[in-house]
Amino acid sequence: MKPQQPLAKRLCVLGLLAGFCVHAAAAAQTPALDDKPAFIDSLIERMTLEEKIGQLRLISIGGDMPRPRILEELAAGHIGGTFNTVTRHDNRPMQDAAQRSRMKIPIFFAYDVVHGHRTIFPIGLGLASSWDMDTIARSGRVAAIEASADGLDMTFAPTVDISRDPRWGRTSEGFGEDPYLVSEIARTMVKAYQGKSPAARDSITASVKHFALYGAVEGGRDYNVVDMSPMRMHQDFLPPYRAAVEAGAGGVMVALNAINGVPASANSWLLRDLLRRDWGFRGITVSDHGAISELMRHGVARDGREAARLAIKAGIDMSMADSLYRDELPALVKAGEVDMGEIDAAVREVLGAKYDMGLFHDPYRRIGVAADDPQDVNAESRLHRSEARDVARQSIVLLENHQQTLPLKKRGTIALVGPLADSPIDMLGSWSAAGVAGQAVTLRQGMREALGDAATLGYARGANVTDDQHMVDYLNFLNWDNPEVVQDPRSAAEMIAEAVALANKADVIVAAVGESRGMSHEASSRTSLQLPPSQQRLLEALKQTGKPLVLVLMNGRPLELGWAKANADAILETWFSGTEGGHAIAEVLFGDYNPSGRLPISFPRSVGQIPTYYNHLRVGRPYVEGKPGNYTSQYFEEPTGPLYPFGYGLSYTQFELSDVSLSSRELSRGGTLEARVTVRNSGQREGATVVQLYIQDLVASVIRPVKELKAFRKVMLKAGEEQEVRFSLTEDDLKFFNAQLQQVAESGEFEVQIGLDSQRVQSQRFTLH
Ligand code: NOJ
C-alpha cells in the first residue's frame, strides 16, 4: 500500500505554486473533525516519531508493566491501546492520562469478548450448533452491549479459524469445520458486535482472528506451523476471514503460526497483498500476544531489531504485548531501514480505527462519567439471563435417544452424577471474559429448579475430571492461587461406590462428563479424544447397575464416543453452555424444550481417523459403504467415516424429507435454478430441524469435494405440519478456485443434495451451461 503524504504537505506542495502554503499549514493545526482523512493527516503531521510509535503499541494491563508506569507512558503519548481491563472505573484513569498527553489522542480498550462478556453464552461450537443466525447475532449484540457498558471499545473476536482437527484445543472457540457455515457466522458476529456503526455507544469493534489458518496447525498442536496448498487455503480456510472483512470488521488479529514457511506476523503476502490489496481491508492489524518477538524463535529474525523491521514492513500496525516497536522502531527509522511513510501508514490505520470508534468525538464515549458507574459491576441486573438461556437451549445437540429415554419424566428418583454436574466454572467454557463462575447455573441447580418437589434428585460427584496429577497441574498452572481443577480428596473407588449406590436407588442416571474447560483452550492440545480414565471407569460402573444411562457431555471438541454410543441410552452434547447452561440443559432433559442443535463439526470414531471432515476431496479409490474391498481409501481395522456426521442432530419428534425437485435441469450463467423439498414433522410434537443443501461438482478441471454446504434453512414445524423449502442457486454457488486460483464456475453437471444432515441426502442433477 502506498502511504499518502500528510494533507498539509500535499496542500503545501500544491500551494507553493499558488502561494498559500503558510495558510494551508495553519489550517492543518485546526483539524476538521468531520473530515476523517484531513483530521487524521493533521494529527500525524504534528506528531513526533515517539508519539507515532506510541500509537502502535497495544499493551496488556497486568502483564506488561505496573499501573503507575502505564499512566506515565499514557500521559507521554506512548501507548495506543490497552487490553485486559473490564470496568469503566479501571479504564477512566487511563483515558484521563491519555488526555493529558501533548496530542490528547484517546486510547482504546480491548478485551477477549469471545462468547459473551458478563453474561456468558455457549462457546463457539455451541453457538454454531444452533445453525440460527438470529440467535447467534443475539449473543454478539448482548456481548457488545455489556462490554461497551464496561468501557470497552474493541473485542478480539470473532474467532473464525476453521478446525478439522479436534486435538487442537482452540477448536472450542471457533465455529467448526465448514467454510460456508463459519463464513455466515463470521459475518453475523461482526455485524452484531459493531451494531449500527462501530461509533455507536453500544458497539464494540470486531477484530477477527487469527489471520490466517490458525485452525490448521500441524497435528492440531497449538502454535505449530501450517503448510497448505494455495487452493485449499482459498477454497476452505480463508473464506471466513474474508467474510468478516467484507462485513466491515474494524480489526484483524494476525495468527501466531507460520504459513508455508513464513510466520503470519512477517508475511507481507498475507497482510499487504491478500488482506489489503485483494480484499480491500480498511482497519487495523494487530499482532497476537508477543508474536513479533516470536519471529526470533521462528528463526526468521536474528534479533529484536530485525523482528520489528519484518513486522512493520509486513503490515502489522499494532504490536500486542511486545516492546519491540517501542525499542527498535526509532533507530530503524533513523537508519533509513524503515520509512517514515511506513510508520505513518500504520499510525493512520490506528487513528482511523479510533476515529471510527467515535473516540475523537468523545474519548469517554463508552466509559461515561464516574457518577454513572455501576455500584456493583457483577450485579445480577447487568446480566441478560433470558437471552443466554434461549441461545443455550438452541446450542444443545441430541446425539442418541434409544427407546425414547428422553425426555425424562419429572417424577421418581434421578441420580445425577459426574464431575461436571455441579461445576460452575466449567459451565462457562474457556475465554469467559468477565463472566463470574458463581453466577453460572450448573446442571444440578437447573435440574433441581426444573423438578421442584415433583421428583427426588440425588447427586454424587462420582469421579474427578481426571486423576492424572500431571494434567491437573498443567490445567492449574496459570491459576495457582485459585485453581480451577479442584480434586476431590476421596479415592476413585470411594467416589464410584457412592455414585453406584445412588444409581441403584434411582430410576434413571444422568451423568455429566467430559472435559474441564481448560482442557479445550489455548495451549490445550490433546493426543486423545477419549474421556479421561477416571470418568470412563465411572460410566462403566454405572452401566453395570442396569439403570437407564443418560450422558450429558460438556466439552469443547468432538470426543471419541464409541463406548458411549454403544452403551448409553441417550447422549446430549451440551458443549460449555454458559451462564444459563444448567437451566437450558434441564429444559431439554425434561422436554420443556425440544432439542434442535446440529453438529457444526464431524465427530471422528477415533483419534487415528483425524482429519475427519465431511467436505473432503474425492480420491481415485474411494471407500464405498457396504462394499469396502481391499485397496480402497480407509483404515481397515475400523469402520470408515465419522461416528456422528456434520449437520447431524436428533429431535424428540421425527422429520421426513420429500424427494428433491428442481425448477429446471439446466442453469444458465446469470440465471437462477430453484431446488425444492418438502419437510414434514411426522412425529408427535413441535420441533425444529435444519434443511441442508449441498452441491457436488461432478467433473471439473481440479478435484472437487464430495459435497459442500451451500445453503441451509432452520424450520420450525408443529406435529403433522409440513413446509416446502425453496433454495435459489446461481452460478456463484458453483464457483471454486481453479489451479490458477481464479474463482470460476465450470460448465458441466452438478448434483444437488438436500438432507437433514450431511450424510443422508436426496439428490438431483442439473447442468450449468
Ligand atoms: C493470545 C490469543 O491467541 C488471542 O486469541 C488473544 O486474543 C490474545 N492472547 C489476547 O488475550
XYZ file of N, CA and C and ligand atoms in Angstrom, residues 83-84 111-112 114 156-157 159 170 173 209-210 214 223 253 256 288-289 320 431 522, ligand 1:
74
model
N -5.416 -3.680 26.737
C -6.418 -4.736 26.881
C -6.260 -5.412 28.231
N -7.327 -6.083 28.618
C -7.392 -6.851 29.865
C -7.925 -6.086 31.069
N -10.565 -6.282 24.673
C -10.666 -7.440 25.549
C -11.107 -8.644 24.714
N -10.860 -9.830 25.249
C -11.314 -11.041 24.555
C -12.768 -11.332 24.921
N -15.390 -13.177 23.692
C -15.449 -14.199 22.640
C -16.829 -14.861 22.542
N -11.406 -8.889 20.697
C -10.570 -9.753 19.866
C -11.442 -10.948 19.470
N -12.323 -10.750 18.581
C -13.287 -11.774 18.160
C -13.975 -11.236 16.896
N -13.595 -15.509 16.525
C -12.588 -16.493 16.142
C -13.185 -17.330 15.025
N -8.200 -25.051 20.644
C -8.986 -23.869 20.326
C -10.110 -24.165 19.344
N -13.317 -22.584 20.407
C -13.614 -21.162 20.222
C -14.230 -20.837 18.880
N -10.100 -12.999 14.146
C -8.837 -13.714 14.341
C -8.999 -15.189 13.990
N -7.885 -15.922 13.846
C -6.498 -15.471 13.873
C -6.022 -15.606 12.443
N -5.002 -20.441 11.476
C -4.518 -20.941 12.771
C -5.122 -22.310 13.094
N 0.203 -23.566 18.200
C 1.363 -22.742 17.807
C 2.239 -23.427 16.752
N -6.716 -9.664 13.814
C -5.595 -10.132 14.623
C -4.827 -11.176 13.831
N -0.481 -16.595 15.181
C 0.843 -16.898 15.729
C 1.618 -17.877 14.846
N -0.655 -10.944 17.439
C -1.118 -11.659 18.630
C -0.036 -11.490 19.706
N -0.392 -11.905 20.908
C 0.429 -11.706 22.101
C 1.912 -12.082 21.876
N 1.175 -6.282 19.870
C 0.480 -6.617 21.119
C 1.474 -7.172 22.139
N -12.145 -18.740 27.690
C -12.324 -17.355 27.248
C -13.674 -16.821 27.719
N -6.657 -22.418 24.589
C -5.342 -22.148 24.016
C -4.322 -23.005 24.773
C -3.434 -14.813 22.700
C -4.553 -15.453 21.934
O -4.022 -16.255 20.905
C -5.525 -14.455 21.314
O -6.615 -15.144 20.801
C -5.959 -13.448 22.332
O -6.842 -12.533 21.726
C -4.742 -12.734 22.877
N -3.862 -13.688 23.512
C -5.117 -11.632 23.876
O -5.649 -12.151 25.015
